[in-house]
């Protein structure tokens, strides 16, 4: 009986597999870090959107519930007197002047307010509220 040896070497060896695996692990260890300014810019935009949402929530709650609602923005947090609304902390790189917004019961009109000013390294955001209407918008100004 004659035995033939198969000479087909098309597969990977164990060493080749381990080399590829070690390269993949090394690439996974050295992940690309997002630059700090990009993270801060995105964080600022999200924070500004959160302020708009908090003001809108406070206004709608005053309109629907018939209770006067206060929304406070200070250097530490943004919070309102809406039940179950959680305070939102201000990112460290943003400077905020402390302001209170008060929305009237049943109408949602702003009856006490100042313009809130938020500043980061590149932009200044001003929260404008139209007196008696409860309409608000945020203006973005490049510094």
Short mmCIF file of C-alpha atoms in Angstrom, two decimals, residues 7 20 49 60 103 119 125-126 139-140 142:
data_model
loop_
_atom_site.label_atom_id
_atom_site.label_comp_id
_atom_site.label_asym_id
_atom_site.label_seq_id
_atom_site.Cartn_x
_atom_site.Cartn_y
_atom_site.Cartn_z
CA UNK A 7 1.28 19.05 -0.08
CA UNK A 20 -2.27 38.98 13.34
CA UNK A 49 -30.02 72.56 23.53
CA UNK A 60 -45.42 74.03 29.07
CA UNK A 103 -43.41 81.49 33.84
CA UNK A 119 -19.54 81.71 27.36
CA UNK A 125 -24.67 82.34 23.73
CA UNK A 126 -27.39 84.78 24.80
CA UNK A 139 -28.28 83.75 19.85
CA UNK A 140 -24.78 82.41 19.10
CA UNK A 142 -18.38 84.24 17.84
#
